[in-house]
Every structure is written in C-alpha cells, then in structure tokens.
Short mmCIF file of C-alpha atoms and ligand atoms in Angstrom, two decimals:
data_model
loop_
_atom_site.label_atom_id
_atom_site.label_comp_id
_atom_site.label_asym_id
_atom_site.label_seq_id
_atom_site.Cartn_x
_atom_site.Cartn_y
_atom_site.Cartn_z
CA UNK A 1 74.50 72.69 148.21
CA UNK A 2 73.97 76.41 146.95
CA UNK A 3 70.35 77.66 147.77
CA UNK A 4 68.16 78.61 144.89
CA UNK A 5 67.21 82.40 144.42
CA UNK A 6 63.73 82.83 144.98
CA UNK A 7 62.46 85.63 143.24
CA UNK A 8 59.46 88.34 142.94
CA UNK A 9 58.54 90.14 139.85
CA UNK A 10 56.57 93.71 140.22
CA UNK A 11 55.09 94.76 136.70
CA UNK A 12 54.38 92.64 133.69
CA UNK A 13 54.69 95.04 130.46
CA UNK A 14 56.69 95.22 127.84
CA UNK A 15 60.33 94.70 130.03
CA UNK A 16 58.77 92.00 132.56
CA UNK A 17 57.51 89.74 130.28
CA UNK A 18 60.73 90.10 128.75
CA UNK A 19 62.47 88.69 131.69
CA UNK A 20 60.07 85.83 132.28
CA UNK A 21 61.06 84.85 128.60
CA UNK A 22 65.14 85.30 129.28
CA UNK A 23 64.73 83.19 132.91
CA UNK A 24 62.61 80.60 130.80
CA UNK A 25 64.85 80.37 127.23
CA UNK A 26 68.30 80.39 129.16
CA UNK A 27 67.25 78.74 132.57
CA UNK A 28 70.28 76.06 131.91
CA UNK A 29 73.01 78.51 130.69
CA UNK A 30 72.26 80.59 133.78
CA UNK A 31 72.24 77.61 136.45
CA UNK A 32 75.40 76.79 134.80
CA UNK A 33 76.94 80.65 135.15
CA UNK A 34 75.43 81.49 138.61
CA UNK A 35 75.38 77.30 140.09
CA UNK A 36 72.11 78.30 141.43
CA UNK A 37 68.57 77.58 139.96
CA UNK A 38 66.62 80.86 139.93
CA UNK A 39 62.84 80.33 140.73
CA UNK A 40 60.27 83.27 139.88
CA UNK A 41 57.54 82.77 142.89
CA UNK A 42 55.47 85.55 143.37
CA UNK A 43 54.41 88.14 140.38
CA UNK A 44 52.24 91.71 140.81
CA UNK A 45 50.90 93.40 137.76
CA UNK A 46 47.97 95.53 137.22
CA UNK A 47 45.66 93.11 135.57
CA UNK A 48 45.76 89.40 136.35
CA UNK A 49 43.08 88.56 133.00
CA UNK A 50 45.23 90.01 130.56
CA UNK A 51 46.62 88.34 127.86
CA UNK A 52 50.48 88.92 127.42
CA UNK A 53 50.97 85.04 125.94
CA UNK A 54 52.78 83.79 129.45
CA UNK A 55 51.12 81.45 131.58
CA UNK A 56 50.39 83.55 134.94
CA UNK A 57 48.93 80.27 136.79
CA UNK A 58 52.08 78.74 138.16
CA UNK A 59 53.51 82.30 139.98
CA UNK A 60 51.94 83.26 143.28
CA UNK A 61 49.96 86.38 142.06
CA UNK A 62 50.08 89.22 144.41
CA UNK A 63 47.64 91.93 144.44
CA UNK A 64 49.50 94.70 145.93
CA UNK A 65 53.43 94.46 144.85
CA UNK A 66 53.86 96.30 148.18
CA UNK A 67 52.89 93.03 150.05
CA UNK A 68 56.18 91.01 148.14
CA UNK A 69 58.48 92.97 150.39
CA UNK A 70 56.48 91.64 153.72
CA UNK A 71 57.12 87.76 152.15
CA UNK A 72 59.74 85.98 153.96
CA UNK A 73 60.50 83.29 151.13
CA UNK A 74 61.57 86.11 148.86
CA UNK A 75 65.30 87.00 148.24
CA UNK A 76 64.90 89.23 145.27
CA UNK A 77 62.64 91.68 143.74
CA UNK A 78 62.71 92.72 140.36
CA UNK A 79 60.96 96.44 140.19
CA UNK A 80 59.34 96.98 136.41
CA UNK A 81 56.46 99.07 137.30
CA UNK A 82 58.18 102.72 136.76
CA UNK A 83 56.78 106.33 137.94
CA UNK A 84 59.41 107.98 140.09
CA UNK A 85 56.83 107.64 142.94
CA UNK A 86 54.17 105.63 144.33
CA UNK A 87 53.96 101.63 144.22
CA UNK A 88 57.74 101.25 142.76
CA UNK A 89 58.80 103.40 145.08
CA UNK A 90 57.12 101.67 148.30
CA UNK A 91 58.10 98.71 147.31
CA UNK A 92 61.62 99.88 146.69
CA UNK A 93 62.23 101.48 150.00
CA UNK A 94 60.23 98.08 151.78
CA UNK A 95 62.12 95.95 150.10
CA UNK A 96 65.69 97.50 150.95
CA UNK A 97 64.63 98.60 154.18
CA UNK A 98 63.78 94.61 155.05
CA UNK A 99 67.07 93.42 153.37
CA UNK A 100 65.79 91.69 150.34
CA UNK A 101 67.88 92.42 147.29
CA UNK A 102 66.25 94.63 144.66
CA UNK A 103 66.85 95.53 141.07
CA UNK A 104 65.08 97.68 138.67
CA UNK A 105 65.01 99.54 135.72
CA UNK A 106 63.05 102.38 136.84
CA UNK A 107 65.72 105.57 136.01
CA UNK A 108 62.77 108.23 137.04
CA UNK A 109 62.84 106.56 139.94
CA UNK A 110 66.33 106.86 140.46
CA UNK A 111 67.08 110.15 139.13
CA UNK A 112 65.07 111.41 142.26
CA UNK A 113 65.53 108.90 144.73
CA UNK A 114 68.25 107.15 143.87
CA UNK A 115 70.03 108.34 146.96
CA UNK A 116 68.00 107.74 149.75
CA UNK A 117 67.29 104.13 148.25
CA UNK A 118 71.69 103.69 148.08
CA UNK A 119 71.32 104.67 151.60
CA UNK A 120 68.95 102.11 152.46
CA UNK A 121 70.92 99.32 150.62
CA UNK A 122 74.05 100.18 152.45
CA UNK A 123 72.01 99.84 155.79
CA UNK A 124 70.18 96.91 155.43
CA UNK A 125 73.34 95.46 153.31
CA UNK A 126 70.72 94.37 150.08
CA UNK A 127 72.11 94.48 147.13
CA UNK A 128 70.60 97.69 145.07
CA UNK A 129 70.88 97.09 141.19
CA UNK A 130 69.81 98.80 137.89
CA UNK A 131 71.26 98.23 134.86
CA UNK A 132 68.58 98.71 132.99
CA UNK A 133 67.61 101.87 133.46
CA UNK A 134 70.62 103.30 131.42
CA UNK A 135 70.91 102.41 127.89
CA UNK A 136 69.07 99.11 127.58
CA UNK A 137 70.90 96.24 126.94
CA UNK A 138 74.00 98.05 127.43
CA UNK A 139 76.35 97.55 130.28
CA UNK A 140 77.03 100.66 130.96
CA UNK A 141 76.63 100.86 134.96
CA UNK A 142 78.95 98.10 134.98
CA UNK A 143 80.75 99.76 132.37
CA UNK A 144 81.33 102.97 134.20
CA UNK A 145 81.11 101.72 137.82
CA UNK A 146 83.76 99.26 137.20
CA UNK A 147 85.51 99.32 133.95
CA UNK A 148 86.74 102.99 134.17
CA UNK A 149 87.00 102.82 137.93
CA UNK A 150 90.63 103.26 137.92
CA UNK A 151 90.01 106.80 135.77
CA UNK A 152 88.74 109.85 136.31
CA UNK A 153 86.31 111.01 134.31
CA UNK A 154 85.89 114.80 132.93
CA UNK A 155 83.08 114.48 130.50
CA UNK A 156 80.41 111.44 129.33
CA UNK A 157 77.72 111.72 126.74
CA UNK A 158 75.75 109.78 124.23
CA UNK A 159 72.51 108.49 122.85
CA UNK A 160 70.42 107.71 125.92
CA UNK A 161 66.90 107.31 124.45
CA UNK A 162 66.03 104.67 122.01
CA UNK A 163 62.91 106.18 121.17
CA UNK A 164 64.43 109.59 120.41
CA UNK A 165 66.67 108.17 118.05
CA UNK A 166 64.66 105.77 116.12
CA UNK A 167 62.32 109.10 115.52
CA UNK A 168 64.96 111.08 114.11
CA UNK A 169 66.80 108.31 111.99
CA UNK A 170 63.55 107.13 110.26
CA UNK A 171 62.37 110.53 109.86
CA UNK A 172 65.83 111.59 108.38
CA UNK A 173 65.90 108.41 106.25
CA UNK A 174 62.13 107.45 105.14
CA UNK A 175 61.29 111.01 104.89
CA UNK A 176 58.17 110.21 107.35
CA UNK A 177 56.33 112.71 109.72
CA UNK A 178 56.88 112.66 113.68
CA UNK A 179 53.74 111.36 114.76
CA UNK A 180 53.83 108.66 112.12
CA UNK A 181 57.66 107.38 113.61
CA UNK A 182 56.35 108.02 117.10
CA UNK A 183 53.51 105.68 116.99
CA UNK A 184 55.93 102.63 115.31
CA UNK A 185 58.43 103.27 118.34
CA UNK A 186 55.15 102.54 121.20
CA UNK A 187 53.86 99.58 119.03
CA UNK A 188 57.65 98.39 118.95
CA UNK A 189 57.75 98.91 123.05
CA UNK A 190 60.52 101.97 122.95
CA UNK A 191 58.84 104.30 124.30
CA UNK A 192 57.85 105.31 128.37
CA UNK A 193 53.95 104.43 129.12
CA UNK A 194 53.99 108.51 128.65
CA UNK A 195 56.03 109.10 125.46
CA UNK A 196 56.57 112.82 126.32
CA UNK A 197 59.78 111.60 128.76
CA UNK A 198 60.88 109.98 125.74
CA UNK A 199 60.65 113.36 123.39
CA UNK A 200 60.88 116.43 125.61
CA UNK A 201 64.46 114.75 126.61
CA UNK A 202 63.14 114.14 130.15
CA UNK A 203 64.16 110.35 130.16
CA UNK A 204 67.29 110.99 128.69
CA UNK A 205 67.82 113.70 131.21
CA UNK A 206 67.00 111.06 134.31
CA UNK A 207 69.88 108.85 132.47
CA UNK A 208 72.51 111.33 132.14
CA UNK A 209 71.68 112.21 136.12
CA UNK A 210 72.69 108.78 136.56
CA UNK A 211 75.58 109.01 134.62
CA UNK A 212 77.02 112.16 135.99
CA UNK A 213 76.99 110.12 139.71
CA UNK A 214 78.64 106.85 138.42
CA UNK A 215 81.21 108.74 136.57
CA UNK A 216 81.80 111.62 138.91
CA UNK A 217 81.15 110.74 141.74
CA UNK A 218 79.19 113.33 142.36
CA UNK A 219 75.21 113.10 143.84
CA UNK A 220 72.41 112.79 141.82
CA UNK A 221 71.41 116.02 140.12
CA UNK A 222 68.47 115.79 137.88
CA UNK A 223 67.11 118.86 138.38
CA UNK A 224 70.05 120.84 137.08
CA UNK A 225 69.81 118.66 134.00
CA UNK A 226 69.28 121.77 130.98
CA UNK A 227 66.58 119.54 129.20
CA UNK A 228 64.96 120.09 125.51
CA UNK A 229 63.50 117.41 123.42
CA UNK A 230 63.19 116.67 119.31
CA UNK A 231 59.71 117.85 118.66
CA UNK A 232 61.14 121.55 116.81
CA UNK A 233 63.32 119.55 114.89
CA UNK A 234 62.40 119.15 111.45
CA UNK A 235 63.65 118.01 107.51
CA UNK A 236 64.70 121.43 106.89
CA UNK A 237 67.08 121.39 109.47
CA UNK A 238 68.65 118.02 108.91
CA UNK A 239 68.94 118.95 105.22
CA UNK A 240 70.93 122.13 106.34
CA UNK A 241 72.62 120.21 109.36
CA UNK A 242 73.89 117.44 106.13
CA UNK A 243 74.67 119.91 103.74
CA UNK A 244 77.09 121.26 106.83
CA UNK A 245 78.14 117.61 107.11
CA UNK A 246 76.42 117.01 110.49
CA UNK A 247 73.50 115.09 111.31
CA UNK A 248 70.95 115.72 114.30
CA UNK A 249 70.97 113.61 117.51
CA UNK A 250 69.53 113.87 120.74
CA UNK A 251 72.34 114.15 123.09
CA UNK A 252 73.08 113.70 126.36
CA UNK A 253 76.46 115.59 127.44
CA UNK A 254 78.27 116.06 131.17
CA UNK A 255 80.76 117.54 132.25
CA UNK A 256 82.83 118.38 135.42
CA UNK A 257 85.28 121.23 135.56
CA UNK A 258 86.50 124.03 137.46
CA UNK A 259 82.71 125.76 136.38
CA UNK A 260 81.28 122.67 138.19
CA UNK A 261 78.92 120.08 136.96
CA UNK A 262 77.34 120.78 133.51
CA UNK A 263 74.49 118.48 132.07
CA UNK A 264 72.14 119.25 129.44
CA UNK A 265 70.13 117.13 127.31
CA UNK A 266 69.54 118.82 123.52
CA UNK A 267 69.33 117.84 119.66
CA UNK A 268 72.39 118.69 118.68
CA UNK A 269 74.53 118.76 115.39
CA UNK A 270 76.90 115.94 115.42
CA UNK A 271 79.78 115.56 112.84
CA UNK A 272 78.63 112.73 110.37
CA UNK A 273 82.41 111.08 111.05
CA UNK A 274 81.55 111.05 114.64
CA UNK A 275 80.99 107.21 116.31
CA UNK A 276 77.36 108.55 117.57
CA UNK A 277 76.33 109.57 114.17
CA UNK A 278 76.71 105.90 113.19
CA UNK A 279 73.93 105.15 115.67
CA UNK A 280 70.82 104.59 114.42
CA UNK A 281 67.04 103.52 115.14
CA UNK A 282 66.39 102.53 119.09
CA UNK A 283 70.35 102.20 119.37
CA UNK A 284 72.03 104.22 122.74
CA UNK A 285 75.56 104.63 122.35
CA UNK A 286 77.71 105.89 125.55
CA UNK A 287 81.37 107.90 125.08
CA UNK A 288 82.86 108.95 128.28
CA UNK A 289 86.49 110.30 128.33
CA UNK A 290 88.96 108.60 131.28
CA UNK A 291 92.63 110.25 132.30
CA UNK A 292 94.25 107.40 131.93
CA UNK A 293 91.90 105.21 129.19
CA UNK A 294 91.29 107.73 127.05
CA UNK A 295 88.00 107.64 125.38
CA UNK A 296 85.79 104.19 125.78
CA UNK A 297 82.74 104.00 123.54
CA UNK A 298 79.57 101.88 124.26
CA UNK A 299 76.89 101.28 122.09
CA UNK A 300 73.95 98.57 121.94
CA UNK A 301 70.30 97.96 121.86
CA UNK A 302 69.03 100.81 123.85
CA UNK A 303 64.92 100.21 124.22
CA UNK A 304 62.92 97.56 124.08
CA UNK A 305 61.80 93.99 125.69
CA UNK A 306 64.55 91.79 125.07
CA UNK A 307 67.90 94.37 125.77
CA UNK A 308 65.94 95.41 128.65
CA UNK A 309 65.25 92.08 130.19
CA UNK A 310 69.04 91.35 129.15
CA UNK A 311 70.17 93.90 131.31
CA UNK A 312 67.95 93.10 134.33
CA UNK A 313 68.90 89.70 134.37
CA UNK A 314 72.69 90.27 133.91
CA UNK A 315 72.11 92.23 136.95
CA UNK A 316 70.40 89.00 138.39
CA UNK A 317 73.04 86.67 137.42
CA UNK A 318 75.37 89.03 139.31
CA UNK A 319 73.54 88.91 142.32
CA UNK A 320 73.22 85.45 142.25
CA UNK A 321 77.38 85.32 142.11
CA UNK A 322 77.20 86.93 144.89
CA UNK A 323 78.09 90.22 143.46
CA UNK A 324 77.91 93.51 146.37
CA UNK A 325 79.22 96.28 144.39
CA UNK A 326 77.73 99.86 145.87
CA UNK A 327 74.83 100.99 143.55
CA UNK A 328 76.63 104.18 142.85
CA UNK A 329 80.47 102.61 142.73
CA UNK A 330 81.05 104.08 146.30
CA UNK A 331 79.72 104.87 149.61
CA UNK A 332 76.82 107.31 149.06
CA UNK A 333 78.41 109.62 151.69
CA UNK A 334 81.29 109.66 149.38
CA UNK A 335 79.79 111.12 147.06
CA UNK A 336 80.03 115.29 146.34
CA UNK A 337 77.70 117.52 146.28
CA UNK A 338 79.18 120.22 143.39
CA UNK A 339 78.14 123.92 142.40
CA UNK A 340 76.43 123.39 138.77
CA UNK A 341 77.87 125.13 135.68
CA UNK A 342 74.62 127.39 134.08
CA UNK A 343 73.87 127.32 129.94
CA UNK A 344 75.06 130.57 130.48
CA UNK A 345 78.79 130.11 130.86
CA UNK A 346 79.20 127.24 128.75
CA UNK A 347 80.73 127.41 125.39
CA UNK A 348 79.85 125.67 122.24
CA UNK A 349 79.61 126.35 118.76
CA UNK A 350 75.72 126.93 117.68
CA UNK A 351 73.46 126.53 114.89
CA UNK A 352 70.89 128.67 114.02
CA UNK A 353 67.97 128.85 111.73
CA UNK A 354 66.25 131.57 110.40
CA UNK A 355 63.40 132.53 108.51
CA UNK A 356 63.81 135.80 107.13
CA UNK A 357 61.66 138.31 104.59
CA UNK A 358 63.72 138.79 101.78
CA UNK A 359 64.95 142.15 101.81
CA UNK A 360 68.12 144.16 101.88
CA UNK A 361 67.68 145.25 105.36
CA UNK A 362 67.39 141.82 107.22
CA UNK A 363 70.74 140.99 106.80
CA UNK A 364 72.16 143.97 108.35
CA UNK A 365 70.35 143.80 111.29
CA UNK A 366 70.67 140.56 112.24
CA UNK A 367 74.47 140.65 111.31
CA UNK A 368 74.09 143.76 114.06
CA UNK A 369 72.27 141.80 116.37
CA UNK A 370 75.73 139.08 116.21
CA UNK A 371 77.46 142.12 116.90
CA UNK A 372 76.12 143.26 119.49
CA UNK A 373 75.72 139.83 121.26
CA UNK A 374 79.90 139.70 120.30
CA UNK A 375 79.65 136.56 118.66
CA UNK A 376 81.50 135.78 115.60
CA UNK A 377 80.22 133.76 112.70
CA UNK A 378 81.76 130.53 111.37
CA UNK A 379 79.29 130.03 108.13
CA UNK A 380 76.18 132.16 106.89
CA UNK A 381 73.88 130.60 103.77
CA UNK A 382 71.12 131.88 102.64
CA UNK A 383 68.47 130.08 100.74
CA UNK A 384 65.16 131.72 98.64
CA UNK A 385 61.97 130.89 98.36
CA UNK A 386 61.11 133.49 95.49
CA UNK A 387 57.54 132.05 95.65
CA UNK A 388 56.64 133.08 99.51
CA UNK A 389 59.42 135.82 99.53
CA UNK A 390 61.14 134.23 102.77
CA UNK A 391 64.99 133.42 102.89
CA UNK A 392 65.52 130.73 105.38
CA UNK A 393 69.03 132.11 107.00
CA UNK A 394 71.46 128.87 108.55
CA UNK A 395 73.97 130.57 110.93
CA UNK A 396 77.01 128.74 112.61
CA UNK A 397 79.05 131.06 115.47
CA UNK A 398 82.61 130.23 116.21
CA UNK A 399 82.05 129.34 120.11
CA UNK A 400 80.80 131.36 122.31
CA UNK A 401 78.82 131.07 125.47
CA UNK A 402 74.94 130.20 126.50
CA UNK A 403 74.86 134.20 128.05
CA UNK A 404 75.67 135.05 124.36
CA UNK A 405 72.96 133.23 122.52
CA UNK A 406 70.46 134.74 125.05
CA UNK A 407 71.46 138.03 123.99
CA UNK A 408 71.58 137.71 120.56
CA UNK A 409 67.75 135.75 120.36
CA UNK A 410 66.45 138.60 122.35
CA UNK A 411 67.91 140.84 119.78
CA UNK A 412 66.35 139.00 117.17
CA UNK A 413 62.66 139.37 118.81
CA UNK A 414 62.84 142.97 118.44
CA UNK A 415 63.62 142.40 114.41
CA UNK A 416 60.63 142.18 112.48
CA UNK A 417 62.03 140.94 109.42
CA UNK A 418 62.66 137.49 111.08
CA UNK A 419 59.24 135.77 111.13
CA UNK A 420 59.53 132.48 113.00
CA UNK A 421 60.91 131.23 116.48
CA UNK A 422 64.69 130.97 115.54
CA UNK A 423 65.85 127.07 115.62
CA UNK A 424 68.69 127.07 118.05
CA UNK A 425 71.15 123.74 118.02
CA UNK A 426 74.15 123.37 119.70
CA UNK A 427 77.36 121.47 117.85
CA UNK A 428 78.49 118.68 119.65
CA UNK A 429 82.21 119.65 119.39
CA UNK A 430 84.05 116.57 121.13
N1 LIG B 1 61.78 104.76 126.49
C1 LIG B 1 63.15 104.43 126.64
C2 LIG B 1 63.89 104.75 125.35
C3 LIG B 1 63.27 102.98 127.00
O1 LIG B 1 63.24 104.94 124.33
O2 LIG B 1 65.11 104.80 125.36
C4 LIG B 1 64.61 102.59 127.51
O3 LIG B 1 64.93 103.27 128.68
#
C-alpha cells in the first residue's frame, strides 16, 4: 500500500489556515488524485491561544518551527511564516539540508535565497516547491517551468501584486482615497504583514526576480530589480492616462537581450485594449512571450487565503505524485549569471505630468528642456485652472531612453515655472 504523507505546517495566518481548510474540504478528492491520505501532524505558529476558528488540539503543536525539521515522522513542511530571513529561513535550509520535502510561499525569501536553498534541494534530493509565492492561485511556476519549457523566452510581465491592483482599480472606479482602499485590501488578507512590500513595488519586485530565473534561466537577481510603487499615483493622472486611452497598472516587466537582463517594477500606462487592463481588484495576470508559442497569458486570483492555499496544496498534491521537477526548471549550476541592462539604456515611450504657472514663458522652456534632452514629443495638452493660475501640462515622448528622461527632469529642476515633482510613467508598449 502507498504510505500516507505526513505533514508539518509553520505559520497559521491568513494563507495557513487557508490550507488547513483546502486539506479538510477536499481531503477525498485529493486521496483520490494523489492515492495517498495526507495527514497534517505537527503545526508552529506564533500564538497557540488565538482564535483563528480551527481546532489547534488534534496537531502536535510545536513551539519553535525550527524543531519540525529535527522530527523524523515528518515528510513535508509547508513554510507560511515569511521574512526573507530568520525562522522561515532556518527552517528552510534544516529542512532541505535533512531531506524532508519543503514548500512555501515565502517569495522574499526566495528572491534572496532562493539559490542556495535550490542548491540544498538538489543535494539532499527534497523536493523544493513554491507556487505560491508568484501570483496566488495562479500556476504560473508550473506554467513557466513546464508549459513554455520547450520556448525561449525574451520578455515576461504582468500584474504581480494583488494588493497593488485592487488599490488602483477601486480608487479608479469608486473614486476612494489610498489609505481608505489600503485598509479594505489588509482586512481582506491581500496585503504582506508590512503593506509597504505591497505598495513601494518591493513584493512585486521579489516576484518578477523569480520570474526572470524560471523564464530565463538566468540566477536570481532581485537587487537589479528598478523598483517604484503606486503611492504618487493619483485621480488626476488616471483621468489624463483615460482621456489618452490608457489606464494605470503596476507592472512588472523583464526582459533579456543583447543589453542583458532588464527588470523593473513601475505604474505604468497600459493601453485600455490591452489583456492586463482587463485585470482588476486583487487579480495577477502573467504575459510572457515564447519563440515558438508566441504569447501565453495567465491570469487568476492573485492574493488572498483561499488562491494561496490553492496553490500550496497543488504544489502538495504534486509532491505527493511523486513529482521532482528542479525548483528553478534546471540544475541551479545551469543557470547564468548575465550583465544587467540599466534604466538608462532602455527605451520606452513616457508620460509626464506637469504642473506649470500659467504664463507664456513656461512653455518655451520646458519645450527647450525636450530639446535639449533630444527627445521628441508624441502629445502635449494643457489644462487651466484659471482659479489657482496653474496649467497642469500631460506630456507623451515618442521613445526614447531612461539616460534621456534623467536629463530632461534635471532640466526641469532648474525651471521655476514648474512647481511640483514632475509625475513620470512609463507606457507599457508590448
Ligand atoms: N501581498 C501579496 C499581494 C499577496 O497583494 O499580491 C500575494 O503574494
């Protein structure tokens, strides 16, 4: 008969009671898919007496989630703690180390370690999974690790954070404020314990590091990720980005060329008959483009308990198959380390907002300032305000490169006319 899977849990939030819910609701359909009954033995959270609305009583409860990697009647750990260091990654490096199988859907924690805990899974020959740590319920590690094997891939991008999204699609739509949206997305368990990752772009950034290695095959690169986040976006700029027939999404974009491996997370225009600006609320959506599929487009729940715990337990079920795929599609020393492609060199089309003092002089200047910078101009409007005297200026170039719009912004400092920080978006032009 096949042996059961005995299995640990580390970290009971919003994701890990989320799987103890999956494992209970579809115990029968999974038995039937994997013809082996999965037992959860041992669990390790933070606070034994709190009240998540799951009996606790019948798992061995572990003080230390450290310790479930020194167990010898565990074949599994499931890693929902997060933080790029400490406890998740102790027990991650025990566990592989010792041989037990581990899964998680810690992305910080892969973004910079990701590597050396590959390393240890193809030592110690324990499976190493993480589904969900890109794009929630989406498959997309499976998607790009073995759908699009056969291609290569030149470029990948998307919608990688949930939270992100559902700020700027209810702010574009309800007309509410940021920190209004921001608060729904942590009560509806979107967001990171630290929200910032999930607006400065950060979290998106340690997805698209991911993403870049299963598509590229090159290593792990998060800290050449270019990263900003939504918080100078505003109304006034999706109004202008609509009226251009765009809307504004937080995007994830790389690419590998002859410049070398570009990645940059950025709110960026995208054209409203685009696939991603169809995605709304906590939705991720991934495009990559293959030689020989063309482009395949993924898109699904992208935050939250139940995609989440969907996700880690497909990852489960796989195991449980007996699944070994290579956590990064390949041997780790197989992987390249490339040069990285600067802003600087990289060409897009750019928006740029303005706020101006009405007067005949301002235009000239900053239409010098273009000049100077050599950058040509697709579309210039020009709105009053006769009340406050201020014209709010929306610029789109023709494309040109990052070196450029450095140039031309410090031009614009010196230009006294222009009274606000410029609002600088690039066009996703794909
Ligand atoms: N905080 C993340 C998001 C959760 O909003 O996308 C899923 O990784």
């Amino acid at each position: 008969m096949v042996q059961g899977l005995r299995i640990a849990l580390a970290g009971l939030g919003t994701v890990g009671c989320g799987v103890l819910k999956l494992l209970s609701d579809n115990a029968d359909l999974i038995k039937r898919r994997t013809g082996r009954r999965i037992e959860v033995i041992a669990i390790s959270a933070r606070n034994k007496n709190r009240d998540r609305g799951i009996d606790v009583s019948r798992y061995d409860w572990v003080e230390n989630a450290v310790d479930l990697a020194k167990r010898d009647d565990i074949d599994l750990i499931i890693e929902l703690i997060g933080g790029s260091e400490g406890t998740a990654l102790d027990l991650a490096r025990q566990s592989l180390k010792k041989g037990i199988a581990f899964i998680t859907a810690n992305k910080a924690m892969i973004a910079h370690h990701g590597l050396e805990l590959a390393a240890l899974s193809e030592q110690s020959k324990a499976v190493f999974r993480y589904e969900a740590a890109v794009a929630g319920g989406i498959p997309i590690v499976k998607g790009v690790s073995e759908g699009a094997a056969a291609n290569c891939i030149h470029q990948i991008y998307g919608i990688l954070n949930g939270t992100s999204n559902f700020i700027l699609t209810t702010m574009e739509k309800d007309k509410r404020a940021f920190l209004d949206v921001l608060a729904e997305a942590q009560e509806l368990g979107y967001a990171e314990a630290d929200p910032t990752f999930d607006i400065d772009g950060i979290d998106a950034a340690h997805k698209l590091s991911i993403l870049s290695t299963l598509a590229f095959g090159t290593k792990i690169d998060f800290d050449s990720v270019i990263t900003s986040g939504i918080q100078p976006v505003t109304i006034t700029d999706m109004n202008e980005a609509k009226a251009l027939g765009y809307c504004i999404r937080l995007i994830g974009m790389a690419e590998k060329s002859e410049n070398g491996l570009f990645q940059r997370v950025s709110p960026c225009l995208v054209p409203l008959n685009h696939p991603l600006a169809q995605v709304d609320g906590s939705v991720n959506a991934v495009a990559l483009e293959g030689n020989h599929v063309g482009r395949l487009f993924f898109a699904g729940a992208g935050a939250g308990a139940a995609p989440t715990a969907s996700a880690v337990v497909a990852d489960l079920v796989d195991i449980a198959r007996g699944s070994r795929t290579l956590p990064f599609g390949m041997p780790t020393q197989s992987l390249e380390a490339v040069s990285v492609e600067t802003a600087d060199t990289h060409t897009s089309r750019v928006y740029i907002r303005l706020s101006v003092i009405n007067d005949p002089a301002s235009l000239a200047k900053i239409t010098t300032a273009l000049a100077e910078a050599k950058i040509s101009l697709d579309s210039l409007a020009q709105h009053h305000n006769n009340d406050s005297g201020i014209s709010e200026l929306i610029l789109v170039t023709e494309p040109c490169q990052g070196d450029q719009i450095k140039t031309v912004l410090t031009r614009f400092a010196t230009i006294p006319e222009i009274k606000t920080t410029p609002v600088v978006m690039y066009i996703l032009n794909i």
